[in-house]
Structures are given as structure tokens and as C-alpha cells.
PDB file of N, CA, C and O in Angstrom:
ATOM      1  N   MET L   1      15.776 -10.374  -6.409  1.00 37.00           N
ATOM      2  CA  MET L   1      15.519  -9.142  -5.685  1.00 37.00           C
ATOM      3  C   MET L   1      16.371  -9.090  -4.427  1.00 37.00           C
ATOM      4  O   MET L   1      16.854 -10.113  -3.961  1.00 37.00           O
ATOM      5  N   ALA L   2      16.481  -7.920  -3.862  1.00 36.00           N
ATOM      6  CA  ALA L   2      17.314  -7.714  -2.683  1.00 36.00           C
ATOM      7  C   ALA L   2      16.723  -8.405  -1.461  1.00 36.00           C
ATOM      8  O   ALA L   2      15.566  -8.773  -1.436  1.00 36.00           O
ATOM      9  N   GLU L   3      17.559  -8.552  -0.453  1.00 32.00           N
ATOM     10  CA  GLU L   3      17.125  -9.126   0.820  1.00 32.00           C
ATOM     11  C   GLU L   3      15.936  -8.339   1.358  1.00 32.00           C
ATOM     12  O   GLU L   3      15.845  -7.131   1.173  1.00 32.00           O
ATOM     13  N   ALA L   4      15.014  -9.009   2.025  1.00 34.00           N
ATOM     14  CA  ALA L   4      13.788  -8.364   2.519  1.00 34.00           C
ATOM     15  C   ALA L   4      14.119  -7.321   3.578  1.00 34.00           C
ATOM     16  O   ALA L   4      14.925  -7.548   4.465  1.00 34.00           O
ATOM     17  N   LEU L   5      13.481  -6.195   3.468  1.00 35.00           N
ATOM     18  CA  LEU L   5      13.577  -5.117   4.444  1.00 35.00           C
ATOM     19  C   LEU L   5      12.183  -4.835   4.963  1.00 35.00           C
ATOM     20  O   LEU L   5      11.209  -5.162   4.304  1.00 35.00           O
ATOM     21  N   VAL L   6      12.070  -4.215   6.101  1.00 37.00           N
ATOM     22  CA  VAL L   6      10.756  -3.832   6.611  1.00 37.00           C
ATOM     23  C   VAL L   6      10.718  -2.320   6.668  1.00 37.00           C
ATOM     24  O   VAL L   6      11.544  -1.700   7.309  1.00 37.00           O
ATOM     25  N   MET L   7       9.745  -1.751   5.955  1.00 43.00           N
ATOM     26  CA  MET L   7       9.555  -0.306   5.966  1.00 43.00           C
ATOM     27  C   MET L   7       8.078  -0.054   6.206  1.00 43.00           C
ATOM     28  O   MET L   7       7.237  -0.621   5.528  1.00 43.00           O
ATOM     29  N   LEU L   8       7.767   0.787   7.162  1.00 46.00           N
ATOM     30  CA  LEU L   8       6.378   1.058   7.502  1.00 46.00           C
ATOM     31  C   LEU L   8       6.049   2.510   7.204  1.00 46.00           C
ATOM     32  O   LEU L   8       6.828   3.397   7.494  1.00 46.00           O
ATOM     33  N   SER L   9       4.875   2.723   6.631  1.00 49.00           N
ATOM     34  CA  SER L   9       4.383   4.081   6.419  1.00 49.00           C
ATOM     35  C   SER L   9       3.053   4.185   7.139  1.00 49.00           C
ATOM     36  O   SER L   9       2.068   3.641   6.689  1.00 49.00           O
ATOM     37  N   GLN L  10       3.049   4.831   8.277  1.00 50.00           N
ATOM     38  CA  GLN L  10       1.820   5.003   9.044  1.00 50.00           C
ATOM     39  C   GLN L  10       1.640   6.482   9.331  1.00 50.00           C
ATOM     40  O   GLN L  10       1.583   6.907  10.473  1.00 50.00           O
ATOM     41  N   SER L  11       1.586   7.259   8.290  1.00 49.00           N
ATOM     42  CA  SER L  11       1.454   8.695   8.461  1.00 49.00           C
ATOM     43  C   SER L  11       0.108   9.024   9.086  1.00 49.00           C
ATOM     44  O   SER L  11      -0.839   8.263   8.984  1.00 49.00           O
ATOM     45  N   THR L  12       0.035  10.163   9.734  1.00 48.00           N
ATOM     46  CA  THR L  12      -1.217  10.594  10.336  1.00 48.00           C
ATOM     47  C   THR L  12      -2.197  11.057   9.271  1.00 48.00           C
ATOM     48  O   THR L  12      -3.373  11.184   9.532  1.00 48.00           O
ATOM     49  N   THR L  13      -1.710  11.315   8.059  1.00 53.00           N
ATOM     50  CA  THR L  13      -2.569  11.696   6.955  1.00 53.00           C
ATOM     51  C   THR L  13      -2.589  10.558   5.949  1.00 53.00           C
ATOM     52  O   THR L  13      -1.645  10.404   5.190  1.00 53.00           O
ATOM     53  N   PRO L  14      -3.642   9.768   5.950  1.00 58.00           N
ATOM     54  CA  PRO L  14      -3.695   8.649   5.012  1.00 58.00           C
ATOM     55  C   PRO L  14      -3.609   9.146   3.576  1.00 58.00           C
ATOM     56  O   PRO L  14      -4.081  10.217   3.245  1.00 58.00           O
ATOM     57  N   ASN L  15      -2.979   8.341   2.737  1.00 84.00           N
ATOM     58  CA  ASN L  15      -2.809   8.764   1.353  1.00 84.00           C
ATOM     59  C   ASN L  15      -2.878   7.554   0.436  1.00 84.00           C
ATOM     60  O   ASN L  15      -1.898   6.832   0.282  1.00 84.00           O
ATOM     61  N   ILE L  16      -4.032   7.356  -0.166  1.00 89.00           N
ATOM     62  CA  ILE L  16      -4.231   6.217  -1.057  1.00 89.00           C
ATOM     63  C   ILE L  16      -3.341   6.332  -2.292  1.00 89.00           C
ATOM     64  O   ILE L  16      -2.875   5.319  -2.823  1.00 89.00           O
ATOM     65  N   ASP L  17      -3.037   7.539  -2.743  1.00 90.00           N
ATOM     66  CA  ASP L  17      -2.160   7.719  -3.899  1.00 90.00           C
ATOM     67  C   ASP L  17      -0.748   7.237  -3.588  1.00 90.00           C
ATOM     68  O   ASP L  17      -0.084   6.653  -4.443  1.00 90.00           O
ATOM     69  N   GLU L  18      -0.265   7.472  -2.361  1.00 91.00           N
ATOM     70  CA  GLU L  18       1.064   6.998  -1.965  1.00 91.00           C
ATOM     71  C   GLU L  18       1.106   5.471  -2.005  1.00 91.00           C
ATOM     72  O   GLU L  18       2.079   4.882  -2.487  1.00 91.00           O
ATOM     73  N   LEU L  19       0.043   4.831  -1.538  1.00 90.00           N
ATOM     74  CA  LEU L  19      -0.049   3.376  -1.573  1.00 90.00           C
ATOM     75  C   LEU L  19       0.025   2.874  -3.014  1.00 90.00           C
ATOM     76  O   LEU L  19       0.798   1.958  -3.327  1.00 90.00           O
ATOM     77  N   LEU L  20      -0.755   3.464  -3.909  1.00 91.00           N
ATOM     78  CA  LEU L  20      -0.767   3.040  -5.312  1.00 91.00           C
ATOM     79  C   LEU L  20       0.577   3.306  -5.992  1.00 91.00           C
ATOM     80  O   LEU L  20       1.041   2.491  -6.790  1.00 91.00           O
ATOM     81  N   GLN L  21       1.207   4.421  -5.660  1.00 91.00           N
ATOM     82  CA  GLN L  21       2.520   4.722  -6.230  1.00 91.00           C
ATOM     83  C   GLN L  21       3.563   3.721  -5.743  1.00 91.00           C
ATOM     84  O   GLN L  21       4.434   3.295  -6.507  1.00 91.00           O
ATOM     85  N   ARG L  22       3.475   3.340  -4.469  1.00 89.00           N
ATOM     86  CA  ARG L  22       4.425   2.368  -3.926  1.00 89.00           C
ATOM     87  C   ARG L  22       4.247   1.021  -4.619  1.00 89.00           C
ATOM     88  O   ARG L  22       5.223   0.366  -4.970  1.00 89.00           O
ATOM     89  N   LEU L  23       2.997   0.612  -4.846  1.00 89.00           N
ATOM     90  CA  LEU L  23       2.724  -0.642  -5.549  1.00 89.00           C
ATOM     91  C   LEU L  23       3.334  -0.604  -6.954  1.00 89.00           C
ATOM     92  O   LEU L  23       3.997  -1.549  -7.381  1.00 89.00           O
ATOM     93  N   GLU L  24       3.137   0.504  -7.644  1.00 89.00           N
ATOM     94  CA  GLU L  24       3.706   0.651  -8.982  1.00 89.00           C
ATOM     95  C   GLU L  24       5.231   0.571  -8.941  1.00 89.00           C
ATOM     96  O   GLU L  24       5.853  -0.112  -9.760  1.00 89.00           O
ATOM     97  N   THR L  25       5.844   1.226  -7.971  1.00 88.00           N
ATOM     98  CA  THR L  25       7.297   1.214  -7.838  1.00 88.00           C
ATOM     99  C   THR L  25       7.820  -0.195  -7.593  1.00 88.00           C
ATOM    100  O   THR L  25       8.806  -0.622  -8.212  1.00 88.00           O
ATOM    101  N   ILE L  26       7.159  -0.934  -6.704  1.00 85.00           N
ATOM    102  CA  ILE L  26       7.581  -2.307  -6.407  1.00 85.00           C
ATOM    103  C   ILE L  26       7.498  -3.157  -7.668  1.00 85.00           C
ATOM    104  O   ILE L  26       8.424  -3.912  -7.981  1.00 85.00           O
ATOM    105  N   LEU L  27       6.402  -3.048  -8.405  1.00 85.00           N
ATOM    106  CA  LEU L  27       6.242  -3.822  -9.634  1.00 85.00           C
ATOM    107  C   LEU L  27       7.321  -3.468 -10.660  1.00 85.00           C
ATOM    108  O   LEU L  27       7.942  -4.352 -11.258  1.00 85.00           O
ATOM    109  N   LEU L  28       7.538  -2.178 -10.878  1.00 87.00           N
ATOM    110  CA  LEU L  28       8.528  -1.750 -11.868  1.00 87.00           C
ATOM    111  C   LEU L  28       9.936  -2.197 -11.487  1.00 87.00           C
ATOM    112  O   LEU L  28      10.713  -2.628 -12.345  1.00 87.00           O
ATOM    113  N   GLN L  29      10.272  -2.130 -10.194  1.00 85.00           N
ATOM    114  CA  GLN L  29      11.591  -2.582  -9.747  1.00 85.00           C
ATOM    115  C   GLN L  29      11.752  -4.081  -9.981  1.00 85.00           C
ATOM    116  O   GLN L  29      12.791  -4.535 -10.462  1.00 85.00           O
ATOM    117  N   ALA L  30      10.729  -4.845  -9.623  1.00 81.00           N
ATOM    118  CA  ALA L  30      10.801  -6.297  -9.808  1.00 81.00           C
ATOM    119  C   ALA L  30      10.957  -6.636 -11.283  1.00 81.00           C
ATOM    120  O   ALA L  30      11.779  -7.476 -11.655  1.00 81.00           O
ATOM    121  N   TRP L  31      10.187  -5.991 -12.133  1.00 82.00           N
ATOM    122  CA  TRP L  31      10.248  -6.279 -13.562  1.00 82.00           C
ATOM    123  C   TRP L  31      11.587  -5.875 -14.162  1.00 82.00           C
ATOM    124  O   TRP L  31      12.126  -6.562 -15.021  1.00 82.00           O
ATOM    125  N   SER L  32      12.129  -4.732 -13.744  1.00 84.00           N
ATOM    126  CA  SER L  32      13.395  -4.280 -14.331  1.00 84.00           C
ATOM    127  C   SER L  32      14.568  -5.108 -13.828  1.00 84.00           C
ATOM    128  O   SER L  32      15.526  -5.324 -14.568  1.00 84.00           O
ATOM    129  N   GLU L  33      14.510  -5.585 -12.578  1.00 81.00           N
ATOM    130  CA  GLU L  33      15.626  -6.349 -12.017  1.00 81.00           C
ATOM    131  C   GLU L  33      15.607  -7.807 -12.452  1.00 81.00           C
ATOM    132  O   GLU L  33      16.649  -8.390 -12.734  1.00 81.00           O
ATOM    133  N   THR L  34      14.428  -8.416 -12.493  1.00 77.00           N
ATOM    134  CA  THR L  34      14.371  -9.863 -12.709  1.00 77.00           C
ATOM    135  C   THR L  34      13.366 -10.289 -13.771  1.00 77.00           C
ATOM    136  O   THR L  34      13.441 -11.397 -14.265  1.00 77.00           O
ATOM    137  N   GLY L  35      12.392  -9.442 -14.062  1.00 76.00           N
ATOM    138  CA  GLY L  35      11.341  -9.819 -15.000  1.00 76.00           C
ATOM    139  C   GLY L  35      10.213 -10.599 -14.352  1.00 76.00           C
ATOM    140  O   GLY L  35       9.240 -10.952 -14.998  1.00 76.00           O
ATOM    141  N   PHE L  36      10.350 -10.898 -13.075  1.00 74.00           N
ATOM    142  CA  PHE L  36       9.293 -11.609 -12.355  1.00 74.00           C
ATOM    143  C   PHE L  36       9.340 -11.189 -10.893  1.00 74.00           C
ATOM    144  O   PHE L  36      10.254 -10.510 -10.456  1.00 74.00           O
ATOM    145  N   GLY L  37       8.378 -11.607 -10.144  1.00 73.00           N
ATOM    146  CA  GLY L  37       8.367 -11.300  -8.729  1.00 73.00           C
ATOM    147  C   GLY L  37       7.048 -11.696  -8.111  1.00 73.00           C
ATOM    148  O   GLY L  37       6.146 -12.192  -8.793  1.00 73.00           O
ATOM    149  N   HIS L  38       6.928 -11.467  -6.844  1.00 77.00           N
ATOM    150  CA  HIS L  38       5.728 -11.827  -6.100  1.00 77.00           C
ATOM    151  C   HIS L  38       5.391 -10.669  -5.173  1.00 77.00           C
ATOM    152  O   HIS L  38       6.230 -10.223  -4.404  1.00 77.00           O
ATOM    153  N   ILE L  39       4.164 -10.188  -5.282  1.00 84.00           N
ATOM    154  CA  ILE L  39       3.685  -9.127  -4.403  1.00 84.00           C
ATOM    155  C   ILE L  39       2.340  -9.564  -3.844  1.00 84.00           C
ATOM    156  O   ILE L  39       1.480 -10.033  -4.581  1.00 84.00           O
ATOM    157  N   GLU L  40       2.178  -9.423  -2.547  1.00 87.00           N
ATOM    158  CA  GLU L  40       0.899  -9.713  -1.900  1.00 87.00           C
ATOM    159  C   GLU L  40       0.317  -8.407  -1.374  1.00 87.00           C
ATOM    160  O   GLU L  40       1.033  -7.596  -0.810  1.00 87.00           O
ATOM    161  N   VAL L  41      -0.978  -8.236  -1.582  1.00 91.00           N
ATOM    162  CA  VAL L  41      -1.690  -7.081  -1.044  1.00 91.00           C
ATOM    163  C   VAL L  41      -2.790  -7.633  -0.160  1.00 91.00           C
ATOM    164  O   VAL L  41      -3.611  -8.429  -0.611  1.00 91.00           O
ATOM    165  N   SER L  42      -2.789  -7.238   1.095  1.00 93.00           N
ATOM    166  CA  SER L  42      -3.862  -7.659   1.991  1.00 93.00           C
ATOM    167  C   SER L  42      -4.428  -6.424   2.670  1.00 93.00           C
ATOM    168  O   SER L  42      -3.747  -5.416   2.840  1.00 93.00           O
ATOM    169  N   SER L  43      -5.702  -6.500   3.008  1.00 93.00           N
ATOM    170  CA  SER L  43      -6.319  -5.366   3.698  1.00 93.00           C
ATOM    171  C   SER L  43      -7.325  -5.880   4.708  1.00 93.00           C
ATOM    172  O   SER L  43      -7.876  -6.973   4.558  1.00 93.00           O
ATOM    173  N   GLU L  44      -7.521  -5.084   5.736  1.00 94.00           N
ATOM    174  CA  GLU L  44      -8.488  -5.428   6.763  1.00 94.00           C
ATOM    175  C   GLU L  44      -9.013  -4.145   7.406  1.00 94.00           C
ATOM    176  O   GLU L  44      -8.302  -3.154   7.505  1.00 94.00           O
ATOM    177  N   ARG L  45     -10.265  -4.179   7.782  1.00 93.00           N
ATOM    178  CA  ARG L  45     -10.845  -3.048   8.496  1.00 93.00           C
ATOM    179  C   ARG L  45     -10.486  -3.237   9.962  1.00 93.00           C
ATOM    180  O   ARG L  45     -10.814  -4.239  10.562  1.00 93.00           O
ATOM    181  N   PHE L  46      -9.777  -2.271  10.536  1.00 90.00           N
ATOM    182  CA  PHE L  46      -9.400  -2.397  11.934  1.00 90.00           C
ATOM    183  C   PHE L  46     -10.079  -1.363  12.820  1.00 90.00           C
ATOM    184  O   PHE L  46     -10.037  -1.463  14.029  1.00 90.00           O
ATOM    185  N   LYS L  47     -10.719  -0.392  12.215  1.00 91.00           N
ATOM    186  CA  LYS L  47     -11.581   0.569  12.905  1.00 91.00           C
ATOM    187  C   LYS L  47     -12.743   0.830  11.980  1.00 91.00           C
ATOM    188  O   LYS L  47     -12.690   0.536  10.788  1.00 91.00           O
ATOM    189  N   GLU L  48     -13.797   1.409  12.497  1.00 90.00           N
ATOM    190  CA  GLU L  48     -14.995   1.632  11.689  1.00 90.00           C
ATOM    191  C   GLU L  48     -14.706   2.424  10.425  1.00 90.00           C
ATOM    192  O   GLU L  48     -15.262   2.147   9.366  1.00 90.00           O
ATOM    193  N   ASP L  49     -13.798   3.392  10.499  1.00 90.00           N
ATOM    194  CA  ASP L  49     -13.541   4.252   9.347  1.00 90.00           C
ATOM    195  C   ASP L  49     -12.125   4.110   8.787  1.00 90.00           C
ATOM    196  O   ASP L  49     -11.673   4.958   8.030  1.00 90.00           O
ATOM    197  N   LYS L  50     -11.419   3.037   9.148  1.00 92.00           N
ATOM    198  CA  LYS L  50     -10.038   2.874   8.696  1.00 92.00           C
ATOM    199  C   LYS L  50      -9.800   1.470   8.165  1.00 92.00           C
ATOM    200  O   LYS L  50     -10.329   0.492   8.674  1.00 92.00           O
ATOM    201  N   ILE L  51      -8.966   1.393   7.135  1.00 92.00           N
ATOM    202  CA  ILE L  51      -8.592   0.133   6.508  1.00 92.00           C
ATOM    203  C   ILE L  51      -7.065   0.038   6.542  1.00 92.00           C
ATOM    204  O   ILE L  51      -6.375   0.979   6.135  1.00 92.00           O
ATOM    205  N   ARG L  52      -6.551  -1.078   7.030  1.00 92.00           N
ATOM    206  CA  ARG L  52      -5.109  -1.311   7.032  1.00 92.00           C
ATOM    207  C   ARG L  52      -4.769  -2.080   5.758  1.00 92.00           C
ATOM    208  O   ARG L  52      -5.367  -3.109   5.479  1.00 92.00           O
ATOM    209  N   VAL L  53      -3.820  -1.567   4.977  1.00 91.00           N
ATOM    210  CA  VAL L  53      -3.403  -2.201   3.728  1.00 91.00           C
ATOM    211  C   VAL L  53      -1.921  -2.530   3.860  1.00 91.00           C
ATOM    212  O   VAL L  53      -1.123  -1.675   4.213  1.00 91.00           O
ATOM    213  N   ILE L  54      -1.565  -3.778   3.560  1.00 89.00           N
ATOM    214  CA  ILE L  54      -0.175  -4.213   3.656  1.00 89.00           C
ATOM    215  C   ILE L  54       0.264  -4.714   2.291  1.00 89.00           C
ATOM    216  O   ILE L  54      -0.373  -5.592   1.710  1.00 89.00           O
ATOM    217  N   LEU L  55       1.344  -4.113   1.777  1.00 86.00           N
ATOM    218  CA  LEU L  55       1.963  -4.547   0.527  1.00 86.00           C
ATOM    219  C   LEU L  55       3.197  -5.348   0.917  1.00 86.00           C
ATOM    220  O   LEU L  55       4.064  -4.841   1.622  1.00 86.00           O
ATOM    221  N   GLN L  56       3.268  -6.588   0.470  1.00 83.00           N
ATOM    222  CA  GLN L  56       4.414  -7.417   0.795  1.00 83.00           C
ATOM    223  C   GLN L  56       5.069  -7.921  -0.477  1.00 83.00           C
ATOM    224  O   GLN L  56       4.409  -8.478  -1.346  1.00 83.00           O
ATOM    225  N   GLY L  57       6.336  -7.683  -0.566  1.00 76.00           N
ATOM    226  CA  GLY L  57       7.148  -8.174  -1.666  1.00 76.00           C
ATOM    227  C   GLY L  57       8.528  -8.391  -1.097  1.00 76.00           C
ATOM    228  O   GLY L  57       8.674  -8.924   0.001  1.00 76.00           O
ATOM    229  N   SER L  58       9.537  -7.931  -1.801  1.00 70.00           N
ATOM    230  CA  SER L  58      10.874  -8.004  -1.230  1.00 70.00           C
ATOM    231  C   SER L  58      11.006  -7.023  -0.073  1.00 70.00           C
ATOM    232  O   SER L  58      11.830  -7.187   0.799  1.00 70.00           O
ATOM    233  N   THR L  59      10.181  -6.007  -0.073  1.00 66.00           N
ATOM    234  CA  THR L  59      10.121  -5.009   0.994  1.00 66.00           C
ATOM    235  C   THR L  59       8.667  -4.905   1.426  1.00 66.00           C
ATOM    236  O   THR L  59       7.774  -5.079   0.617  1.00 66.00           O
ATOM    237  N   HIS L  60       8.406  -4.618   2.673  1.00 69.00           N
ATOM    238  CA  HIS L  60       7.039  -4.548   3.178  1.00 69.00           C
ATOM    239  C   HIS L  60       6.678  -3.103   3.503  1.00 69.00           C
ATOM    240  O   HIS L  60       7.489  -2.374   4.062  1.00 69.00           O
ATOM    241  N   TYR L  61       5.445  -2.720   3.143  1.00 75.00           N
ATOM    242  CA  TYR L  61       4.951  -1.377   3.412  1.00 75.00           C
ATOM    243  C   TYR L  61       3.562  -1.508   4.001  1.00 75.00           C
ATOM    244  O   TYR L  61       2.755  -2.306   3.527  1.00 75.00           O
ATOM    245  N   ARG L  62       3.235  -0.704   4.999  1.00 81.00           N
ATOM    246  CA  ARG L  62       1.907  -0.729   5.609  1.00 81.00           C
ATOM    247  C   ARG L  62       1.305   0.663   5.533  1.00 81.00           C
ATOM    248  O   ARG L  62       1.962   1.652   5.825  1.00 81.00           O
ATOM    249  N   TYR L  63       0.039   0.729   5.111  1.00 86.00           N
ATOM    250  CA  TYR L  63      -0.672   1.999   4.986  1.00 86.00           C
ATOM    251  C   TYR L  63      -1.991   1.902   5.715  1.00 86.00           C
ATOM    252  O   TYR L  63      -2.553   0.821   5.868  1.00 86.00           O
ATOM    253  N   VAL L  64      -2.519   3.031   6.139  1.00 89.00           N
ATOM    254  CA  VAL L  64      -3.860   3.115   6.698  1.00 89.00           C
ATOM    255  C   VAL L  64      -4.599   4.157   5.879  1.00 89.00           C
ATOM    256  O   VAL L  64      -4.111   5.275   5.688  1.00 89.00           O
ATOM    257  N   ILE L  65      -5.764   3.774   5.350  1.00 89.00           N
ATOM    258  CA  ILE L  65      -6.574   4.694   4.551  1.00 89.00           C
ATOM    259  C   ILE L  65      -7.970   4.773   5.158  1.00 89.00           C
ATOM    260  O   ILE L  65      -8.392   3.869   5.871  1.00 89.00           O
ATOM    261  N   THR L  66      -8.685   5.842   4.873  1.00 90.00           N
ATOM    262  CA  THR L  66     -10.014   6.033   5.442  1.00 90.00           C
ATOM    263  C   THR L  66     -11.090   5.673   4.426  1.00 90.00           C
ATOM    264  O   THR L  66     -10.845   5.659   3.219  1.00 90.00           O
ATOM    265  N   ASN L  67     -12.285   5.406   4.937  1.00 92.00           N
ATOM    266  CA  ASN L  67     -13.434   5.146   4.068  1.00 92.00           C
ATOM    267  C   ASN L  67     -13.658   6.328   3.131  1.00 92.00           C
ATOM    268  O   ASN L  67     -13.964   6.153   1.949  1.00 92.00           O
ATOM    269  N   GLN L  68     -13.531   7.533   3.659  1.00 92.00           N
ATOM    270  CA  GLN L  68     -13.748   8.736   2.867  1.00 92.00           C
ATOM    271  C   GLN L  68     -12.785   8.793   1.688  1.00 92.00           C
ATOM    272  O   GLN L  68     -13.166   9.124   0.566  1.00 92.00           O
ATOM    273  N   GLU L  69     -11.536   8.429   1.919  1.00 91.00           N
ATOM    274  CA  GLU L  69     -10.557   8.466   0.844  1.00 91.00           C
ATOM    275  C   GLU L  69     -10.884   7.435  -0.237  1.00 91.00           C
ATOM    276  O   GLU L  69     -10.753   7.713  -1.423  1.00 91.00           O
ATOM    277  N   VAL L  70     -11.338   6.256   0.163  1.00 91.00           N
ATOM    278  CA  VAL L  70     -11.736   5.230  -0.802  1.00 91.00           C
ATOM    279  C   VAL L  70     -12.896   5.737  -1.647  1.00 91.00           C
ATOM    280  O   VAL L  70     -12.899   5.626  -2.876  1.00 91.00           O
ATOM    281  N   GLU L  71     -13.893   6.339  -0.993  1.00 92.00           N
ATOM    282  CA  GLU L  71     -15.055   6.871  -1.720  1.00 92.00           C
ATOM    283  C   GLU L  71     -14.644   7.965  -2.689  1.00 92.00           C
ATOM    284  O   GLU L  71     -15.116   8.012  -3.826  1.00 92.00           O
ATOM    285  N   GLN L  72     -13.745   8.854  -2.266  1.00 91.00           N
ATOM    286  CA  GLN L  72     -13.283   9.929  -3.142  1.00 91.00           C
ATOM    287  C   GLN L  72     -12.561   9.359  -4.356  1.00 91.00           C
ATOM    288  O   GLN L  72     -12.746   9.835  -5.479  1.00 91.00           O
ATOM    289  N   LYS L  73     -11.730   8.357  -4.159  1.00 89.00           N
ATOM    290  CA  LYS L  73     -10.995   7.752  -5.255  1.00 89.00           C
ATOM    291  C   LYS L  73     -11.949   7.061  -6.218  1.00 89.00           C
ATOM    292  O   LYS L  73     -11.777   7.138  -7.430  1.00 89.00           O
ATOM    293  N   MET L  74     -12.967   6.408  -5.683  1.00 91.00           N
ATOM    294  CA  MET L  74     -13.968   5.728  -6.516  1.00 91.00           C
ATOM    295  C   MET L  74     -14.747   6.740  -7.352  1.00 91.00           C
ATOM    296  O   MET L  74     -15.172   6.432  -8.467  1.00 91.00           O
ATOM    297  N   ASN L  75     -14.924   7.948  -6.817  1.00 93.00           N
ATOM    298  CA  ASN L  75     -15.666   8.997  -7.524  1.00 93.00           C
ATOM    299  C   ASN L  75     -14.762   9.878  -8.380  1.00 93.00           C
ATOM    300  O   ASN L  75     -15.194  10.913  -8.883  1.00 93.00           O
ATOM    301  N   GLY L  76     -13.499   9.482  -8.525  1.00 87.00           N
ATOM    302  CA  GLY L  76     -12.578  10.211  -9.400  1.00 87.00           C
ATOM    303  C   GLY L  76     -12.032  11.499  -8.847  1.00 87.00           C
ATOM    304  O   GLY L  76     -11.591  12.358  -9.586  1.00 87.00           O
ATOM    305  N   ARG L  77     -12.044  11.675  -7.564  1.00 74.00           N
ATOM    306  CA  ARG L  77     -11.498  12.904  -6.963  1.00 74.00           C
ATOM    307  C   ARG L  77     -10.095  12.702  -6.516  1.00 74.00           C
ATOM    308  O   ARG L  77      -9.599  11.711  -6.228  1.00 74.00           O
TER     309      ARG L  77
END
């Protein structure tokens, strides 16, 4: 894979779908380029209603999602 880059996504409008799409993109790129790879996903609650999610692979992405968005996704919305 390419040299590590740092890219941050901290939009004012959290978007769990963007996070999931980015994860899919990282996986597909790793598989098409090398057939293997390593991706770490970590999350932590940093405010009562916000969760920080960090995707780390050859490139790093950071997202912030809300409790409400997690609940909506769990309920299929």
C-alpha cells in the first residue's frame, strides 16, 4: 500500500454512512492492490452525545457521530 497519509473528516454534520463507505473503500483498495492489509477501527465517547471513530490503515480518517445517528442506523433509518 502507499505511504501513510493523514486525512481528517470532522464535518459539522456527522455522517455514519460516510464512515461506513470510507471503511469499504479502504478494504476494497487494500484487497485490489495487495490482497491483504490491516485496518484498525477504534471509538470512544468524548461527549455525552458524541462518539469519536478513527479508521486507521494506510491512510487515517477520523469521524464524529451522534448517539441519535447510531440509534437511527440500528433501527434501519
